[in-house]
C-alpha atoms as a PDB file:
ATOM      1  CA  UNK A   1      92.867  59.215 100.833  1.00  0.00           C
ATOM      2  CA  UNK A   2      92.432  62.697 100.993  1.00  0.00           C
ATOM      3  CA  UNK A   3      94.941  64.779 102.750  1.00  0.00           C
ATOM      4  CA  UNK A   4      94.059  67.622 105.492  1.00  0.00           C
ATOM      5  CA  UNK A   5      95.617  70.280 106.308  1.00  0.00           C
ATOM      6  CA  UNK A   6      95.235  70.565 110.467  1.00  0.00           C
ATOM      7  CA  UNK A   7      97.152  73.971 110.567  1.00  0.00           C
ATOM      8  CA  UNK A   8      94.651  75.924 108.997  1.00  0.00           C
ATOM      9  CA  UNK A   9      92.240  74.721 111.681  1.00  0.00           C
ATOM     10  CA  UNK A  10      94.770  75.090 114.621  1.00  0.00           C
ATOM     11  CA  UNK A  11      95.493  78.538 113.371  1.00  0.00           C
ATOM     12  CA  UNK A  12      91.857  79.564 112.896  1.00  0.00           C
ATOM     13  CA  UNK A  13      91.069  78.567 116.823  1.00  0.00           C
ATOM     14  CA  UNK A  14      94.856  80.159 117.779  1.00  0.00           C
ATOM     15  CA  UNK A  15      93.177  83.629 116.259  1.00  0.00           C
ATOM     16  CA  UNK A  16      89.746  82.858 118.213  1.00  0.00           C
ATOM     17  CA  UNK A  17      91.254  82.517 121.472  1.00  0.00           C
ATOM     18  CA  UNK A  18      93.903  85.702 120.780  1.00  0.00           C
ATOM     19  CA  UNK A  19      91.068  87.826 120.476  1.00  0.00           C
ATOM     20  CA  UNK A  20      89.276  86.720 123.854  1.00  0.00           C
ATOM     21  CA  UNK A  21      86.576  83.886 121.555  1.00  0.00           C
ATOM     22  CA  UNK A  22      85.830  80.904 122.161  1.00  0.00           C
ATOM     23  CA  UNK A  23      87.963  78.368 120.193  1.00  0.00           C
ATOM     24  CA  UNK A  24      84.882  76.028 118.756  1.00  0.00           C
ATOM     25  CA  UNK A  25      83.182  79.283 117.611  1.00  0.00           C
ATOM     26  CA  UNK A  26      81.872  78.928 114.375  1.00  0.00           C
ATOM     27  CA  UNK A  27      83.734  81.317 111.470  1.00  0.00           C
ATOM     28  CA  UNK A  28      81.042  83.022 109.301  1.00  0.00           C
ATOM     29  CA  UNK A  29      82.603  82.286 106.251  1.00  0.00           C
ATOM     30  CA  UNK A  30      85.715  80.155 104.946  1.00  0.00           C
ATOM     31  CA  UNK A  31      86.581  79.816 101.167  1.00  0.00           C
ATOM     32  CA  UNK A  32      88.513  77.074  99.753  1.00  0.00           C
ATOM     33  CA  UNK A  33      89.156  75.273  96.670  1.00  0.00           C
ATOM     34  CA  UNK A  34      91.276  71.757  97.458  1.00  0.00           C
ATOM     35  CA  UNK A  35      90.143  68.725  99.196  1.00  0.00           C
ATOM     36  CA  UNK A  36      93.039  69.625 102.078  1.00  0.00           C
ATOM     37  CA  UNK A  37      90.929  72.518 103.097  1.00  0.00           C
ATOM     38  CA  UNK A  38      88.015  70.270 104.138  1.00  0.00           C
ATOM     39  CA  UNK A  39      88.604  70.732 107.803  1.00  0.00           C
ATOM     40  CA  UNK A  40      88.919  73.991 107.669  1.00  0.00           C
ATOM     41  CA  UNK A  41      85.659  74.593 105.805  1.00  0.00           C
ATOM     42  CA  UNK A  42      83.271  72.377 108.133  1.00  0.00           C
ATOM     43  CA  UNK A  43      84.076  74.961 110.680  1.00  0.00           C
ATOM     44  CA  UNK A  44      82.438  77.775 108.733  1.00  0.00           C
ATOM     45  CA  UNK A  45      78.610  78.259 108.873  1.00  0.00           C
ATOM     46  CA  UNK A  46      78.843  78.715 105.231  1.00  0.00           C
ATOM     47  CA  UNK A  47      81.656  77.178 103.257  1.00  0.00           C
ATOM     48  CA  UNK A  48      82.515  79.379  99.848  1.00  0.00           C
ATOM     49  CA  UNK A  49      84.030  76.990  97.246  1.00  0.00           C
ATOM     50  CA  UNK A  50      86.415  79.042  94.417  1.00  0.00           C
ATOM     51  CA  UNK A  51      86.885  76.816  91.649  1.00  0.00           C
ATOM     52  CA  UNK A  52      87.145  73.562  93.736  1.00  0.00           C
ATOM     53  CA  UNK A  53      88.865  70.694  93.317  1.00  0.00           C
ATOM     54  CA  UNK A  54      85.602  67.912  92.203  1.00  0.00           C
ATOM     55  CA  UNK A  55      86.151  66.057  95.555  1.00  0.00           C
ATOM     56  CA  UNK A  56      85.752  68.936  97.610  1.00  0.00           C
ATOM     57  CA  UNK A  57      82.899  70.155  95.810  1.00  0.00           C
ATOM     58  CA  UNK A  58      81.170  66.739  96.167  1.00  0.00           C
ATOM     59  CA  UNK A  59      82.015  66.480  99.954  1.00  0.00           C
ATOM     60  CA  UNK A  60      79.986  70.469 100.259  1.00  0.00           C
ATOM     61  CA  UNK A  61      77.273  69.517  97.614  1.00  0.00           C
ATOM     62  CA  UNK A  62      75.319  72.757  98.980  1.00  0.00           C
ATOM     63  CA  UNK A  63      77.589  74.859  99.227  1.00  0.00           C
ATOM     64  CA  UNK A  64      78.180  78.590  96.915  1.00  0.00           C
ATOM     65  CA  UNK A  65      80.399  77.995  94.240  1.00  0.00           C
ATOM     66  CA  UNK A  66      82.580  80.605  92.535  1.00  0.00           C
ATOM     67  CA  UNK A  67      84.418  80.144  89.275  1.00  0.00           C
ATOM     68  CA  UNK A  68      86.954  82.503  88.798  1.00  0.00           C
ATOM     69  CA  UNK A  69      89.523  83.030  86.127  1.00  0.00           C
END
């Protein structure tokens, strides 16, 4: 099973609401690169993958990739 990481989430709506936003508002962007930061990455309108882990890529098949060394 693939583990999440709720903290990045909480945090992310934490911010929102500290700066007067609604806390489902939609981030523009997130990047991530392990399955944990799933969550995290279906709140963004448009999820950035940097050299992902192959399960997260396959769960964002549409997604912007970025390989970097």
């Amino acid at each position: 099973a693939m583990k999440q990481n709720p903290e990045k989430v909480r945090r992310i709506r934490e911010w929102l609401a500290a700066e007067g936003m609604a806390p489902d508002r939609m981030p523009e962007a997130a990047f991530g690169d392990s399955p944990s930061d799933a969550e995290m990455l279906r709140l963004a309108r448009r999820p950035l993958l940097v050299n992902p882990h192959p399960r997260l890529q396959a769960l964002f098949p549409e997604a912007e990739v970025f390989r970097w060394r």
